[in-house]
Amino acid sequence: MSTAELQIGFLFFPGMTQLDVTGPFEVLARLPHARIHLLWKRIEPITSDVGLTLMPTTAFEDCPQLDVLCVGGGPGQMALMDDAEVMGFIARSGASARYVTSVCAGCFILAGAGLLEGYRSACHWLSRDQLSVLGAIPVDERIVVDRNRISGGGVTAGIDFAFRVAAELCGEDLAKRLQLMLEYDPKPPFDINERNAPAALLAEVRSAAAPMLAERLRSSERAAARLRNGGFGPDDAASESAAVPTRASR
């Protein structure tokens, strides 16, 4: 096994669903020679969608070339799609990473950065059908591997996803050892999912999520329009950066 460092980056952002990435973090941080980067514009606390405070470790400008880029979702995803600085970073990092990966609605961030055109992808079941707006191919599977793109379905699927990524990086024997050590042997107390839930319950969940889904669709449509026109321009990125204090001025 190679002794070279594995550079693994997880995007952090306000309004993220933390389990999308902290589940995979728990697995991938245990890989031999892994160096983990919790990525955001600045080193400052951010707050998840349900109020958990998280601290990034690496600013975008200090991020090395990554072996794995991993992006999760959450309600904050929609605002990120209009952020030139974030989307530019994702596009650049994804273009050079060995593996470009996502969990849940993180696939929309990758797709909005032009990284999923023509690629198959998993997604949370509520939003899966919207992926085609951005040129990705939505797939009803918990884990999807398409060339060097690896994606997981909604939230908890990120743990299953992480063992698959571990196997790709370090082999199945090590991934199995990690799964045993972490006692990953899920036995949910209830047998319920998109396929077997009562129609009335599915309708209720979809109705409650309708405003968020409408906002997600609008953000995807704006991103798709930008991609057709060449993406964010240099002036967009410059204006984003100008609003952020430099390291020397902080």
mmCIF file of C-alpha atoms in Angstrom:
data_model
loop_
_atom_site.group_PDB
_atom_site.id
_atom_site.type_symbol
_atom_site.label_atom_id
_atom_site.label_comp_id
_atom_site.label_asym_id
_atom_site.label_seq_id
_atom_site.Cartn_x
_atom_site.Cartn_y
_atom_site.Cartn_z
ATOM 1 C CA MET A 1 0.000 0.000 0.000
ATOM 2 C CA SER A 2 1.282 3.460 -0.886
ATOM 3 C CA THR A 3 2.647 5.606 1.932
ATOM 4 C CA ALA A 4 1.792 8.852 0.131
ATOM 5 C CA GLU A 5 -0.640 11.144 1.921
ATOM 6 C CA LEU A 6 -4.242 10.963 0.834
ATOM 7 C CA GLN A 7 -5.566 14.507 0.572
ATOM 8 C CA ILE A 8 -9.307 14.364 1.307
ATOM 9 C CA GLY A 9 -11.437 17.500 1.334
ATOM 10 C CA PHE A 10 -14.967 17.931 2.702
ATOM 11 C CA LEU A 11 -16.846 21.115 1.866
ATOM 12 C CA PHE A 12 -18.319 22.861 4.919
ATOM 13 C CA PHE A 13 -20.889 25.634 4.504
ATOM 14 C CA PRO A 14 -23.616 27.404 6.483
ATOM 15 C CA GLY A 15 -26.858 25.447 6.440
ATOM 16 C CA MET A 16 -25.211 22.147 5.587
ATOM 17 C CA THR A 17 -26.632 18.830 6.765
ATOM 18 C CA GLN A 18 -23.630 17.816 8.828
ATOM 19 C CA LEU A 19 -24.196 14.043 8.732
ATOM 20 C CA ASP A 20 -23.798 14.133 4.948
ATOM 21 C CA VAL A 21 -20.079 14.683 5.529
ATOM 22 C CA THR A 22 -19.401 13.807 9.180
ATOM 23 C CA GLY A 23 -20.559 10.242 8.492
ATOM 24 C CA PRO A 24 -18.025 9.824 5.667
ATOM 25 C CA PHE A 25 -15.450 11.780 7.696
ATOM 26 C CA GLU A 26 -15.632 9.170 10.480
ATOM 27 C CA VAL A 27 -14.675 6.466 7.973
ATOM 28 C CA LEU A 28 -12.226 8.221 5.661
ATOM 29 C CA ALA A 29 -10.269 9.953 8.436
ATOM 30 C CA ARG A 30 -9.205 6.459 9.566
ATOM 31 C CA LEU A 31 -7.565 5.550 6.263
ATOM 32 C CA PRO A 32 -3.779 5.160 6.376
ATOM 33 C CA HIS A 33 -1.960 8.407 5.609
ATOM 34 C CA ALA A 34 -5.219 10.350 5.232
ATOM 35 C CA ARG A 35 -4.987 14.100 5.636
ATOM 36 C CA ILE A 36 -8.421 15.624 6.038
ATOM 37 C CA HIS A 37 -9.332 19.172 5.022
ATOM 38 C CA LEU A 38 -12.613 20.672 6.221
ATOM 39 C CA LEU A 39 -13.014 23.350 3.602
ATOM 40 C CA TRP A 40 -14.619 26.761 3.652
ATOM 41 C CA LYS A 41 -13.817 30.293 2.509
ATOM 42 C CA ARG A 42 -12.344 31.175 5.887
ATOM 43 C CA ILE A 43 -11.466 29.490 9.163
ATOM 44 C CA GLU A 44 -14.541 30.487 11.111
ATOM 45 C CA PRO A 45 -17.417 28.618 12.774
ATOM 46 C CA ILE A 46 -20.338 27.692 10.569
ATOM 47 C CA THR A 47 -23.740 26.429 11.689
ATOM 48 C CA SER A 48 -25.490 23.387 10.279
ATOM 49 C CA ASP A 49 -29.128 23.305 9.222
ATOM 50 C CA VAL A 50 -30.191 22.083 12.685
ATOM 51 C CA GLY A 51 -27.887 24.285 14.755
ATOM 52 C CA LEU A 52 -24.673 22.294 15.214
ATOM 53 C CA THR A 53 -21.589 24.531 15.208
ATOM 54 C CA LEU A 54 -18.718 23.242 13.079
ATOM 55 C CA MET A 55 -15.199 24.547 12.499
ATOM 56 C CA PRO A 56 -13.471 24.343 9.103
ATOM 57 C CA THR A 57 -9.747 23.595 9.123
ATOM 58 C CA THR A 58 -8.602 24.733 5.673
ATOM 59 C CA ALA A 59 -9.446 27.879 3.738
ATOM 60 C CA PHE A 60 -10.030 27.517 0.016
ATOM 61 C CA GLU A 61 -6.834 29.401 -0.764
ATOM 62 C CA ASP A 62 -4.784 26.910 1.278
ATOM 63 C CA CYS A 63 -6.318 23.738 -0.124
ATOM 64 C CA PRO A 64 -3.828 21.383 -1.805
ATOM 65 C CA GLN A 65 -4.656 19.275 -4.839
ATOM 66 C CA LEU A 66 -7.129 16.704 -3.574
ATOM 67 C CA ASP A 67 -7.346 12.974 -4.032
ATOM 68 C CA VAL A 68 -10.994 13.111 -2.939
ATOM 69 C CA LEU A 69 -13.410 16.043 -3.016
ATOM 70 C CA CYS A 70 -16.586 15.319 -1.052
ATOM 71 C CA VAL A 71 -19.603 17.629 -1.020
ATOM 72 C CA GLY A 72 -22.721 17.175 1.084
ATOM 73 C CA GLY A 73 -26.062 18.938 0.903
ATOM 74 C CA GLY A 74 -28.550 20.697 3.133
ATOM 75 C CA PRO A 75 -30.753 23.784 2.812
ATOM 76 C CA GLY A 76 -27.674 26.007 2.492
ATOM 77 C CA GLN A 77 -26.896 24.327 -0.821
ATOM 78 C CA MET A 78 -29.237 26.629 -2.731
ATOM 79 C CA ALA A 79 -27.445 29.829 -1.714
ATOM 80 C CA LEU A 80 -24.087 28.260 -2.566
ATOM 81 C CA MET A 81 -25.181 27.680 -6.147
ATOM 82 C CA ASP A 82 -25.166 31.464 -6.678
ATOM 83 C CA ASP A 83 -21.818 32.006 -4.941
ATOM 84 C CA ALA A 84 -19.086 32.546 -7.538
ATOM 85 C CA GLU A 85 -16.247 31.996 -5.057
ATOM 86 C CA VAL A 86 -17.566 28.658 -3.829
ATOM 87 C CA MET A 87 -18.580 27.332 -7.222
ATOM 88 C CA GLY A 88 -15.282 28.376 -8.756
ATOM 89 C CA PHE A 89 -13.398 26.551 -6.010
ATOM 90 C CA ILE A 90 -15.494 23.406 -6.508
ATOM 91 C CA ALA A 91 -14.987 23.512 -10.277
ATOM 92 C CA ARG A 92 -11.207 23.889 -9.942
ATOM 93 C CA SER A 93 -10.794 21.301 -7.184
ATOM 94 C CA GLY A 94 -13.047 18.805 -8.913
ATOM 95 C CA ALA A 95 -11.218 19.169 -12.219
ATOM 96 C CA SER A 96 -7.982 17.910 -10.655
ATOM 97 C CA ALA A 97 -9.224 15.503 -7.952
ATOM 98 C CA ARG A 98 -8.835 11.751 -8.388
ATOM 99 C CA TYR A 99 -12.374 11.215 -7.117
ATOM 100 C CA VAL A 100 -15.223 13.718 -7.217
ATOM 101 C CA THR A 101 -17.902 12.681 -4.749
ATOM 102 C CA SER A 102 -21.138 13.779 -3.137
ATOM 103 C CA VAL A 103 -23.748 12.774 -0.608
ATOM 104 C CA CYS A 104 -27.424 13.719 -0.691
ATOM 105 C CA ALA A 105 -28.007 17.093 -2.397
ATOM 106 C CA GLY A 106 -24.282 17.764 -2.624
ATOM 107 C CA CYS A 107 -24.610 16.399 -6.148
ATOM 108 C CA PHE A 108 -26.363 19.660 -7.117
ATOM 109 C CA ILE A 109 -23.289 21.652 -6.080
ATOM 110 C CA LEU A 110 -21.063 19.406 -8.196
ATOM 111 C CA ALA A 111 -23.487 19.575 -11.105
ATOM 112 C CA GLY A 112 -23.800 23.357 -10.774
ATOM 113 C CA ALA A 113 -20.012 23.568 -11.072
ATOM 114 C CA GLY A 114 -20.154 21.610 -14.333
ATOM 115 C CA LEU A 115 -18.770 18.385 -12.869
ATOM 116 C CA LEU A 116 -21.646 15.971 -13.492
ATOM 117 C CA GLU A 117 -22.567 16.569 -17.138
ATOM 118 C CA GLY A 118 -23.337 13.107 -18.526
ATOM 119 C CA TYR A 119 -22.528 11.341 -15.245
ATOM 120 C CA ARG A 120 -24.873 9.061 -13.324
ATOM 121 C CA SER A 121 -25.541 10.193 -9.749
ATOM 122 C CA ALA A 122 -27.412 9.236 -6.608
ATOM 123 C CA CYS A 123 -29.333 11.866 -4.650
ATOM 124 C CA HIS A 124 -31.899 12.204 -1.876
ATOM 125 C CA TRP A 125 -35.144 10.727 -3.181
ATOM 126 C CA LEU A 126 -37.099 13.964 -2.792
ATOM 127 C CA SER A 127 -34.812 15.865 -5.187
ATOM 128 C CA ARG A 128 -33.455 13.149 -7.444
ATOM 129 C CA ASP A 129 -35.541 14.012 -10.498
ATOM 130 C CA GLN A 130 -34.240 17.583 -10.546
ATOM 131 C CA LEU A 131 -30.668 16.487 -11.328
ATOM 132 C CA SER A 132 -31.419 16.211 -15.028
ATOM 133 C CA VAL A 133 -31.852 20.020 -15.142
ATOM 134 C CA LEU A 134 -28.068 20.239 -14.704
ATOM 135 C CA GLY A 135 -27.145 17.532 -17.189
ATOM 136 C CA ALA A 136 -26.618 14.722 -14.685
ATOM 137 C CA ILE A 137 -28.349 11.342 -14.921
ATOM 138 C CA PRO A 138 -30.363 10.637 -11.748
ATOM 139 C CA VAL A 139 -30.179 7.048 -10.497
ATOM 140 C CA ASP A 140 -32.384 5.409 -7.878
ATOM 141 C CA GLU A 141 -29.557 3.679 -5.984
ATOM 142 C CA ARG A 142 -27.962 4.181 -2.579
ATOM 143 C CA ILE A 143 -24.426 4.369 -4.003
ATOM 144 C CA VAL A 144 -23.541 5.156 -7.614
ATOM 145 C CA VAL A 145 -20.073 4.871 -9.164
ATOM 146 C CA ASP A 146 -19.578 6.353 -12.622
ATOM 147 C CA ARG A 147 -15.928 6.506 -13.577
ATOM 148 C CA ASN A 148 -14.301 8.725 -10.938
ATOM 149 C CA ARG A 149 -17.608 10.137 -9.700
ATOM 150 C CA ILE A 150 -19.005 8.444 -6.595
ATOM 151 C CA SER A 151 -22.265 9.548 -5.022
ATOM 152 C CA GLY A 152 -24.448 8.548 -2.106
ATOM 153 C CA GLY A 153 -28.174 8.981 -1.594
ATOM 154 C CA GLY A 154 -29.763 10.881 1.247
ATOM 155 C CA VAL A 155 -27.894 11.727 4.469
ATOM 156 C CA THR A 156 -27.279 8.331 6.123
ATOM 157 C CA ALA A 157 -26.291 6.827 2.764
ATOM 158 C CA GLY A 158 -23.049 8.749 3.241
ATOM 159 C CA ILE A 159 -21.785 6.062 5.598
ATOM 160 C CA ASP A 160 -22.320 3.277 3.052
ATOM 161 C CA PHE A 161 -20.803 5.575 0.438
ATOM 162 C CA ALA A 162 -17.703 6.121 2.573
ATOM 163 C CA PHE A 163 -16.890 2.425 2.797
ATOM 164 C CA ARG A 164 -17.120 2.226 -0.990
ATOM 165 C CA VAL A 165 -14.743 5.175 -1.331
ATOM 166 C CA ALA A 166 -12.405 3.551 1.214
ATOM 167 C CA ALA A 167 -12.370 0.386 -0.879
ATOM 168 C CA GLU A 168 -11.560 2.385 -4.022
ATOM 169 C CA LEU A 169 -8.658 4.132 -2.277
ATOM 170 C CA CYS A 170 -7.200 1.368 -0.131
ATOM 171 C CA GLY A 171 -8.812 -1.920 -1.152
ATOM 172 C CA GLU A 172 -11.736 -3.979 0.083
ATOM 173 C CA ASP A 173 -9.812 -5.723 2.863
ATOM 174 C CA LEU A 174 -9.088 -2.452 4.627
ATOM 175 C CA ALA A 175 -12.630 -1.182 4.050
ATOM 176 C CA LYS A 176 -14.035 -4.365 5.577
ATOM 177 C CA ARG A 177 -11.719 -4.006 8.570
ATOM 178 C CA LEU A 178 -12.962 -0.448 9.116
ATOM 179 C CA GLN A 179 -16.580 -1.520 8.808
ATOM 180 C CA LEU A 180 -15.990 -4.202 11.443
ATOM 181 C CA MET A 181 -14.145 -1.841 13.781
ATOM 182 C CA LEU A 182 -16.851 0.822 13.519
ATOM 183 C CA GLU A 183 -19.524 -1.863 14.052
ATOM 184 C CA TYR A 184 -21.448 -0.735 11.025
ATOM 185 C CA ASP A 185 -24.271 -3.261 10.996
ATOM 186 C CA PRO A 186 -27.427 -1.142 10.666
ATOM 187 C CA LYS A 187 -30.750 -2.548 11.756
ATOM 188 C CA PRO A 188 -33.302 0.281 11.514
ATOM 189 C CA PRO A 189 -36.169 0.037 13.984
ATOM 190 C CA PHE A 190 -38.700 0.654 11.196
ATOM 191 C CA ASP A 191 -38.930 -0.822 7.721
ATOM 192 C CA ILE A 192 -39.875 2.314 5.815
ATOM 193 C CA ASN A 193 -38.471 3.938 2.708
ATOM 194 C CA GLU A 194 -39.556 5.659 -0.491
ATOM 195 C CA ARG A 195 -40.643 2.359 -2.023
ATOM 196 C CA ASN A 196 -42.831 0.994 0.761
ATOM 197 C CA ALA A 197 -44.097 4.076 2.615
ATOM 198 C CA PRO A 198 -47.885 4.618 2.581
ATOM 199 C CA ALA A 199 -48.998 6.911 -0.200
ATOM 200 C CA ALA A 200 -50.540 9.347 2.273
ATOM 201 C CA LEU A 201 -47.264 9.680 4.176
ATOM 202 C CA LEU A 202 -45.267 10.195 0.984
ATOM 203 C CA ALA A 203 -47.698 12.897 -0.077
ATOM 204 C CA GLU A 204 -47.417 14.601 3.315
ATOM 205 C CA VAL A 205 -43.602 14.608 3.198
ATOM 206 C CA ARG A 206 -43.563 15.904 -0.362
ATOM 207 C CA SER A 207 -46.049 18.633 0.516
ATOM 208 C CA ALA A 208 -43.975 19.790 3.488
ATOM 209 C CA ALA A 209 -40.834 19.842 1.327
ATOM 210 C CA ALA A 210 -42.493 21.603 -1.631
ATOM 211 C CA PRO A 211 -41.201 25.149 -0.872
ATOM 212 C CA MET A 212 -37.626 23.886 -0.460
ATOM 213 C CA LEU A 213 -37.855 21.777 -3.622
ATOM 214 C CA ALA A 214 -39.159 24.755 -5.586
ATOM 215 C CA GLU A 215 -36.235 26.881 -4.362
ATOM 216 C CA ARG A 216 -33.776 24.085 -5.226
ATOM 217 C CA LEU A 217 -35.211 23.855 -8.725
ATOM 218 C CA ARG A 218 -34.889 27.619 -9.230
ATOM 219 C CA SER A 219 -31.258 27.545 -8.057
ATOM 220 C CA SER A 220 -30.526 24.638 -10.420
ATOM 221 C CA GLU A 221 -32.144 26.438 -13.337
ATOM 222 C CA ARG A 222 -30.017 29.530 -12.672
ATOM 223 C CA ALA A 223 -26.888 27.364 -12.496
ATOM 224 C CA ALA A 224 -27.824 25.559 -15.704
ATOM 225 C CA ALA A 225 -28.264 28.898 -17.484
ATOM 226 C CA ARG A 226 -24.840 30.043 -16.266
ATOM 227 C CA LEU A 227 -23.214 26.823 -17.480
ATOM 228 C CA ARG A 228 -24.743 27.288 -20.927
ATOM 229 C CA ASN A 229 -23.224 30.789 -20.966
ATOM 230 C CA GLY A 230 -19.780 29.706 -19.798
ATOM 231 C CA GLY A 231 -20.264 29.816 -16.021
ATOM 232 C CA PHE A 232 -19.356 32.602 -13.653
ATOM 233 C CA GLY A 233 -17.106 35.238 -15.176
ATOM 234 C CA PRO A 234 -13.873 36.535 -13.589
ATOM 235 C CA ASP A 235 -15.655 39.712 -12.509
ATOM 236 C CA ASP A 236 -18.139 37.647 -10.498
ATOM 237 C CA ALA A 237 -15.379 35.855 -8.607
ATOM 238 C CA ALA A 238 -13.479 39.093 -8.100
ATOM 239 C CA SER A 239 -16.488 40.841 -6.603
ATOM 240 C CA GLU A 240 -17.063 37.911 -4.212
ATOM 241 C CA SER A 241 -13.418 37.984 -3.098
ATOM 242 C CA ALA A 242 -13.408 41.747 -2.668
ATOM 243 C CA ALA A 243 -16.135 41.431 -0.062
ATOM 244 C CA VAL A 244 -14.000 39.056 2.050
ATOM 245 C CA PRO A 245 -11.103 40.381 4.179
ATOM 246 C CA THR A 246 -7.714 39.013 3.167
ATOM 247 C CA ARG A 247 -5.593 37.015 5.602
ATOM 248 C CA ALA A 248 -3.287 40.027 6.041
ATOM 249 C CA SER A 249 -6.158 42.349 6.965
ATOM 250 C CA ARG A 250 -7.833 40.012 9.463
#
